[in-house]
């Protein structure tokens, strides 16, 4: 604030305040005495300053009041600053201009886990002219759910594809098939690209099956099952426990077209991807298998109660499951299990 003089200069005034006799005289004198004439004489004769006009006095009073109010505001602000920056124990805390006091009470969020890295350890691109028997075993058994037959004649490789062909009207109640990898592993990532024809009564199933053959005790991980004849959605399942507890999810789409699937199985999680998008994750340790499993590709024939209907008059004479490639990965920190 600008410093205010305590000795105002004499000023000619026509104040609206009614003057006293002394005030009136002072006004006349200020108006009539020329500069430098008689001022020293008057001051020397009286020995004191003339009383200022009341308007000027009022101005000085208002200035003094304003100065006091400003001082009170500054004292209050200083007290608040001390309260924020100095806690009750007297220890000063440096102010962070980027955060508030409330923000500083919350711990920072933990950093995200690093992305899992993988190295390919197996698989098949199906570039040959027949099933690679060093990689796969071919089913030759009764059909799934006790329906029809599984025969090697239903499975072939050509044009860069593995094809399993079901024939619902073949002798023996219908024929279909499947293949299973010889080598299983504990934990990893499995990827494949697949499609299937429409056809009531048939469900493609690409899954991980326990090497022990102890189902349901050692679990089952279904990466793609499509029981719907029009192929409008794909499902994923986790089977676990002696009572065959089941967790599941599905995602919509036209699965007569090509889609890619992936499943990551680690000690603390199972994660399912469709076309590179994470669709589902299971972290319940009770549901996560703890013994090696291997990849299986099959086209199952119904009926299966509450799951797959039986083939009907609308079912084509041939229904195909086709796989473009299948790949197996291990975590980069895996010692080669």
Short mmCIF file of C-alpha atoms in Angstrom, two decimals:
data_model
loop_
_atom_site.label_atom_id
_atom_site.label_comp_id
_atom_site.label_asym_id
_atom_site.label_seq_id
_atom_site.Cartn_x
_atom_site.Cartn_y
_atom_site.Cartn_z
CA UNK A 1 0.00 0.00 0.00
CA UNK A 2 1.29 3.59 -0.79
CA UNK A 3 2.55 5.53 2.18
CA UNK A 4 0.07 8.39 3.15
CA UNK A 5 1.43 11.77 4.39
CA UNK A 6 0.24 12.75 7.86
CA UNK A 7 0.53 16.48 6.99
CA UNK A 8 -1.79 17.32 4.14
CA UNK A 9 -1.06 20.46 2.11
CA UNK A 10 -3.51 23.32 2.53
CA UNK A 11 -6.22 22.95 -0.03
CA UNK A 12 -8.91 25.41 -1.13
CA UNK A 13 -12.20 23.66 -0.56
CA UNK A 14 -15.89 24.15 -0.94
CA UNK A 15 -16.71 21.15 1.24
CA UNK A 16 -20.30 20.08 1.56
CA UNK A 17 -19.70 19.70 5.30
CA UNK A 18 -20.98 22.85 7.04
CA UNK A 19 -17.83 24.73 8.21
CA UNK A 20 -17.34 26.13 11.70
CA UNK A 21 -16.11 29.67 12.02
CA UNK A 22 -12.56 28.46 12.32
CA UNK A 23 -12.95 26.21 9.34
CA UNK A 24 -14.43 29.03 7.32
CA UNK A 25 -11.64 31.36 8.19
CA UNK A 26 -9.07 28.74 7.33
CA UNK A 27 -10.74 28.25 3.97
CA UNK A 28 -10.66 31.96 3.24
CA UNK A 29 -7.07 32.27 4.29
CA UNK A 30 -5.99 29.30 2.11
CA UNK A 31 -7.79 30.78 -0.82
CA UNK A 32 -6.51 34.35 -0.46
CA UNK A 33 -2.90 34.15 0.72
CA UNK A 34 -0.51 33.97 -2.24
CA UNK A 35 2.23 31.36 -2.34
CA UNK A 36 5.10 32.35 -0.04
CA UNK A 37 3.31 35.48 1.35
CA UNK A 38 2.59 35.49 5.08
CA UNK A 39 2.80 31.69 5.49
CA UNK A 40 5.98 31.76 7.54
CA UNK A 41 4.72 34.72 9.55
CA UNK A 42 1.47 32.98 10.44
CA UNK A 43 3.23 29.79 11.32
CA UNK A 44 5.73 31.61 13.43
CA UNK A 45 3.05 33.66 15.18
CA UNK A 46 0.71 30.81 16.07
CA UNK A 47 3.30 28.00 16.53
CA UNK A 48 0.97 25.27 15.23
CA UNK A 49 -0.58 23.95 12.01
CA UNK A 50 -3.98 24.91 10.98
CA UNK A 51 -6.66 22.28 11.54
CA UNK A 52 -7.39 20.45 8.27
CA UNK A 53 -10.78 20.47 6.71
CA UNK A 54 -13.24 17.78 7.95
CA UNK A 55 -13.43 16.11 4.55
CA UNK A 56 -9.70 15.58 4.58
CA UNK A 57 -9.87 14.27 8.14
CA UNK A 58 -12.54 11.77 7.09
CA UNK A 59 -10.36 10.56 4.23
CA UNK A 60 -7.48 9.94 6.61
CA UNK A 61 -9.81 7.99 8.93
CA UNK A 62 -11.04 5.78 6.10
CA UNK A 63 -7.47 5.12 4.99
CA UNK A 64 -6.53 4.11 8.52
CA UNK A 65 -9.53 1.75 8.76
CA UNK A 66 -8.64 0.16 5.40
CA UNK A 67 -5.06 -0.35 6.48
CA UNK A 68 -6.22 -2.12 9.64
CA UNK A 69 -8.59 -4.41 7.70
CA UNK A 70 -5.83 -5.35 5.28
CA UNK A 71 -3.52 -6.17 8.20
CA UNK A 72 -6.21 -8.45 9.71
CA UNK A 73 -6.59 -10.31 6.40
CA UNK A 74 -2.82 -10.84 6.16
CA UNK A 75 -2.65 -12.19 9.73
CA UNK A 76 -5.53 -14.62 9.05
CA UNK A 77 -3.90 -15.88 5.82
CA UNK A 78 -0.60 -16.38 7.63
CA UNK A 79 -2.36 -18.45 10.30
CA UNK A 80 -4.03 -20.70 7.71
CA UNK A 81 -0.73 -21.20 5.90
CA UNK A 82 0.95 -22.25 9.14
CA UNK A 83 -1.91 -24.69 9.91
CA UNK A 84 -1.58 -26.43 6.50
CA UNK A 85 2.18 -26.53 6.32
CA UNK A 86 2.97 -27.24 9.99
CA UNK A 87 1.10 -30.20 11.54
CA UNK A 88 0.30 -30.36 15.31
CA UNK A 89 3.66 -32.00 16.09
CA UNK A 90 5.43 -28.90 14.78
CA UNK A 91 7.20 -30.65 11.89
CA UNK A 92 7.06 -28.63 8.71
CA UNK A 93 5.90 -30.37 5.52
CA UNK A 94 6.98 -29.05 2.14
CA UNK A 95 4.06 -28.04 -0.06
CA UNK A 96 3.68 -29.86 -3.35
CA UNK A 97 2.10 -27.49 -5.89
CA UNK A 98 0.99 -30.43 -8.06
CA UNK A 99 -1.16 -32.14 -5.38
CA UNK A 100 -3.54 -31.24 -2.60
CA UNK A 101 -3.26 -32.24 1.05
CA UNK A 102 -6.00 -34.85 0.52
CA UNK A 103 -4.17 -36.34 -2.46
CA UNK A 104 -1.09 -36.80 -0.33
CA UNK A 105 -3.03 -39.01 2.08
CA UNK A 106 -3.53 -41.72 -0.59
CA UNK A 107 -0.73 -44.14 -1.54
CA UNK A 108 0.16 -44.25 -5.24
CA UNK A 109 -1.35 -47.17 -7.22
CA UNK A 110 0.93 -50.17 -7.78
CA UNK A 111 2.59 -50.38 -11.20
CA UNK A 112 0.98 -52.77 -13.70
CA UNK A 113 2.58 -56.21 -13.97
CA UNK A 114 5.06 -56.60 -16.81
CA UNK A 115 3.64 -58.27 -19.93
CA UNK A 116 4.24 -62.00 -20.14
CA UNK A 117 6.74 -62.96 -22.83
CA UNK A 118 6.51 -66.22 -24.77
CA UNK A 119 8.69 -68.44 -26.96
CA UNK A 120 7.24 -70.95 -29.40
CA UNK A 121 7.99 -74.56 -28.48
CA UNK A 122 5.66 -76.51 -30.78
CA UNK A 123 2.69 -76.57 -33.11
CA UNK A 124 1.73 -77.35 -36.70
CA UNK A 125 1.17 -75.11 -39.73
CA UNK A 126 -0.52 -77.99 -41.64
CA UNK A 127 1.55 -77.39 -44.75
CA UNK A 128 1.87 -81.09 -45.65
CA UNK A 129 -0.45 -83.52 -47.40
CA UNK A 130 -1.27 -85.76 -44.42
CA UNK A 131 -1.53 -85.65 -40.65
CA UNK A 132 1.92 -85.52 -39.04
CA UNK A 133 1.80 -88.62 -36.84
CA UNK A 134 4.95 -87.54 -34.99
CA UNK A 135 2.93 -84.62 -33.62
CA UNK A 136 -0.63 -85.98 -33.50
CA UNK A 137 -2.51 -89.11 -32.63
CA UNK A 138 -5.72 -89.66 -34.64
CA UNK A 139 -8.95 -90.78 -32.96
CA UNK A 140 -10.31 -94.25 -33.68
CA UNK A 141 -13.00 -94.86 -31.11
CA UNK A 142 -16.69 -94.49 -30.29
CA UNK A 143 -17.96 -90.95 -30.77
CA UNK A 144 -18.24 -88.27 -28.13
CA UNK A 145 -21.13 -88.71 -25.66
CA UNK A 146 -21.52 -92.24 -27.06
CA UNK A 147 -22.88 -90.97 -30.40
CA UNK A 148 -21.66 -92.46 -33.72
CA UNK A 149 -17.99 -93.19 -34.38
CA UNK A 150 -14.66 -91.38 -34.48
CA UNK A 151 -12.59 -92.61 -37.39
CA UNK A 152 -9.23 -91.62 -39.00
CA UNK A 153 -11.03 -91.34 -42.33
CA UNK A 154 -12.76 -88.17 -41.04
CA UNK A 155 -9.43 -86.32 -40.66
CA UNK A 156 -7.22 -84.94 -43.44
CA UNK A 157 -4.56 -82.31 -44.18
CA UNK A 158 -4.37 -80.38 -47.46
CA UNK A 159 -4.33 -76.87 -48.88
CA UNK A 160 -2.60 -75.72 -45.68
CA UNK A 161 -5.51 -76.81 -43.48
CA UNK A 162 -6.41 -79.54 -41.02
CA UNK A 163 -9.99 -80.61 -41.79
CA UNK A 164 -12.27 -82.80 -39.68
CA UNK A 165 -15.38 -83.81 -41.62
CA UNK A 166 -18.50 -85.16 -39.94
CA UNK A 167 -21.05 -87.22 -41.92
CA UNK A 168 -24.23 -87.56 -39.88
CA UNK A 169 -25.85 -90.12 -42.21
CA UNK A 170 -22.89 -92.49 -42.46
CA UNK A 171 -23.24 -96.07 -41.27
CA UNK A 172 -22.77 -96.61 -37.56
CA UNK A 173 -24.93 -93.67 -36.53
CA UNK A 174 -22.70 -91.02 -38.08
CA UNK A 175 -18.95 -90.57 -38.37
CA UNK A 176 -16.68 -87.76 -37.14
CA UNK A 177 -13.15 -87.51 -35.80
CA UNK A 178 -10.38 -85.67 -34.02
CA UNK A 179 -6.67 -85.47 -33.23
CA UNK A 180 -4.60 -84.92 -30.07
CA UNK A 181 -1.01 -83.74 -29.64
CA UNK A 182 1.42 -86.24 -28.16
CA UNK A 183 3.30 -83.67 -26.10
CA UNK A 184 1.66 -81.89 -23.21
CA UNK A 185 3.08 -79.29 -20.90
CA UNK A 186 2.44 -77.54 -17.62
CA UNK A 187 1.52 -73.88 -18.31
CA UNK A 188 1.92 -72.01 -21.57
CA UNK A 189 0.03 -70.30 -24.35
CA UNK A 190 -1.89 -72.05 -27.13
CA UNK A 191 -3.00 -70.27 -30.33
CA UNK A 192 -4.96 -71.39 -33.38
CA UNK A 193 -7.01 -70.07 -36.30
CA UNK A 194 -10.22 -71.93 -37.07
CA UNK A 195 -13.70 -71.94 -38.60
CA UNK A 196 -16.61 -74.38 -38.88
CA UNK A 197 -19.60 -75.09 -41.12
CA UNK A 198 -23.15 -74.65 -39.92
CA UNK A 199 -24.88 -77.85 -38.85
CA UNK A 200 -27.20 -78.77 -36.01
CA UNK A 201 -26.01 -81.69 -33.91
CA UNK A 202 -22.24 -81.01 -34.18
CA UNK A 203 -20.01 -78.97 -31.91
CA UNK A 204 -16.37 -78.22 -32.73
CA UNK A 205 -14.19 -78.44 -29.62
CA UNK A 206 -10.57 -77.30 -29.40
CA UNK A 207 -9.30 -77.83 -25.88
CA UNK A 208 -6.57 -78.79 -23.42
CA UNK A 209 -6.95 -82.29 -21.95
CA UNK A 210 -4.99 -83.67 -18.98
CA UNK A 211 -2.04 -85.94 -19.87
CA UNK A 212 -3.08 -88.12 -16.93
CA UNK A 213 -6.47 -88.81 -18.61
CA UNK A 214 -7.93 -88.22 -15.14
CA UNK A 215 -11.01 -86.15 -15.93
CA UNK A 216 -12.54 -84.25 -14.19
CA UNK A 217 -10.04 -84.45 -11.31
CA UNK A 218 -7.17 -82.89 -13.29
CA UNK A 219 -9.40 -80.47 -15.18
CA UNK A 220 -10.15 -79.48 -18.77
CA UNK A 221 -9.70 -76.14 -20.54
CA UNK A 222 -11.98 -75.58 -23.54
CA UNK A 223 -10.65 -72.85 -25.81
CA UNK A 224 -13.39 -73.02 -28.47
CA UNK A 225 -16.68 -74.87 -28.33
CA UNK A 226 -19.59 -73.95 -30.62
CA UNK A 227 -22.66 -76.10 -29.96
CA UNK A 228 -24.97 -73.73 -31.84
CA UNK A 229 -25.88 -74.98 -35.29
CA UNK A 230 -25.78 -71.48 -36.82
CA UNK A 231 -22.36 -70.75 -35.17
CA UNK A 232 -23.47 -67.41 -33.73
CA UNK A 233 -21.22 -67.58 -30.63
CA UNK A 234 -18.13 -69.32 -29.30
CA UNK A 235 -17.73 -70.50 -25.72
CA UNK A 236 -14.84 -71.18 -23.34
CA UNK A 237 -14.91 -73.46 -20.28
CA UNK A 238 -12.81 -74.30 -17.24
CA UNK A 239 -13.62 -77.69 -15.66
CA UNK A 240 -12.08 -78.47 -12.27
CA UNK A 241 -12.39 -80.74 -9.25
CA UNK A 242 -13.72 -84.23 -8.71
CA UNK A 243 -17.28 -82.83 -8.82
CA UNK A 244 -16.62 -81.29 -12.25
CA UNK A 245 -17.17 -77.66 -11.30
CA UNK A 246 -17.57 -75.50 -14.39
CA UNK A 247 -16.80 -71.88 -15.20
CA UNK A 248 -17.70 -70.56 -18.64
CA UNK A 249 -18.18 -67.57 -20.90
CA UNK A 250 -19.04 -66.88 -24.54
CA UNK A 251 -18.55 -64.23 -27.19
CA UNK A 252 -20.80 -63.48 -30.18
CA UNK A 253 -19.71 -63.60 -33.80
CA UNK A 254 -20.00 -65.42 -37.09
CA UNK A 255 -17.79 -68.44 -36.50
CA UNK A 256 -18.39 -69.85 -39.94
CA UNK A 257 -15.69 -67.27 -40.75
CA UNK A 258 -12.03 -67.46 -39.73
CA UNK A 259 -11.12 -66.31 -36.21
CA UNK A 260 -8.03 -66.61 -34.07
CA UNK A 261 -8.14 -67.91 -30.50
CA UNK A 262 -5.54 -67.98 -27.74
CA UNK A 263 -5.44 -69.26 -24.19
CA UNK A 264 -2.76 -68.45 -21.62
CA UNK A 265 -2.45 -70.80 -18.66
CA UNK A 266 -0.19 -69.75 -15.81
CA UNK A 267 -0.06 -70.71 -12.11
CA UNK A 268 -2.15 -67.67 -11.14
CA UNK A 269 -4.47 -67.14 -14.11
CA UNK A 270 -6.17 -68.45 -17.22
CA UNK A 271 -6.81 -65.83 -19.92
CA UNK A 272 -8.87 -66.29 -23.09
CA UNK A 273 -8.48 -64.18 -26.22
CA UNK A 274 -10.51 -64.01 -29.45
CA UNK A 275 -9.03 -62.17 -32.43
CA UNK A 276 -6.37 -60.72 -30.16
CA UNK A 277 -8.86 -59.25 -27.69
CA UNK A 278 -8.94 -60.40 -24.08
CA UNK A 279 -12.42 -61.78 -23.44
CA UNK A 280 -12.16 -63.61 -20.11
CA UNK A 281 -9.83 -64.31 -17.20
CA UNK A 282 -9.99 -66.77 -14.31
CA UNK A 283 -7.83 -66.16 -11.22
CA UNK A 284 -9.41 -68.57 -8.72
CA UNK A 285 -6.51 -70.88 -7.83
CA UNK A 286 -8.92 -73.77 -7.16
CA UNK A 287 -9.92 -73.76 -10.84
CA UNK A 288 -6.42 -73.61 -12.33
CA UNK A 289 -5.00 -77.04 -13.34
CA UNK A 290 -1.68 -78.09 -11.82
CA UNK A 291 -0.75 -81.05 -14.03
CA UNK A 292 0.40 -81.14 -17.70
CA UNK A 293 -2.19 -80.91 -20.48
CA UNK A 294 -2.13 -81.32 -24.27
CA UNK A 295 -4.01 -79.83 -27.23
CA UNK A 296 -6.96 -81.71 -28.79
CA UNK A 297 -9.04 -80.83 -31.87
CA UNK A 298 -12.33 -82.64 -32.40
CA UNK A 299 -15.81 -82.34 -33.91
CA UNK A 300 -18.30 -83.81 -31.42
CA UNK A 301 -21.66 -85.30 -32.36
CA UNK A 302 -24.80 -84.84 -30.24
CA UNK A 303 -27.09 -85.27 -28.58
CA UNK A 304 -25.61 -84.26 -25.24
CA UNK A 305 -28.17 -83.34 -22.61
CA UNK A 306 -28.46 -79.58 -22.18
CA UNK A 307 -25.59 -78.93 -24.57
CA UNK A 308 -25.67 -80.29 -28.12
CA UNK A 309 -28.87 -81.36 -29.90
CA UNK A 310 -28.81 -84.39 -32.18
CA UNK A 311 -28.44 -84.00 -35.95
CA UNK A 312 -31.75 -83.31 -37.69
CA UNK A 313 -33.17 -82.91 -41.20
CA UNK A 314 -31.52 -79.50 -41.56
CA UNK A 315 -28.02 -80.87 -40.90
CA UNK A 316 -25.92 -80.96 -44.08
CA UNK A 317 -24.50 -84.29 -45.26
CA UNK A 318 -21.05 -82.95 -44.38
CA UNK A 319 -20.05 -80.56 -41.60
CA UNK A 320 -16.41 -79.43 -41.43
CA UNK A 321 -14.14 -78.05 -38.73
CA UNK A 322 -11.04 -76.47 -40.28
CA UNK A 323 -7.84 -75.29 -38.57
CA UNK A 324 -5.30 -73.11 -40.40
CA UNK A 325 -2.53 -73.46 -37.80
CA UNK A 326 -1.95 -74.37 -34.14
CA UNK A 327 0.99 -73.07 -32.06
CA UNK A 328 2.28 -73.79 -28.57
CA UNK A 329 4.33 -71.35 -26.48
CA UNK A 330 6.18 -71.49 -23.18
CA UNK A 331 6.93 -68.55 -20.85
CA UNK A 332 10.38 -67.11 -21.58
CA UNK A 333 11.43 -67.77 -17.97
CA UNK A 334 10.39 -71.42 -18.24
CA UNK A 335 13.38 -73.75 -17.89
CA UNK A 336 12.01 -76.08 -20.54
CA UNK A 337 9.21 -77.99 -18.88
#
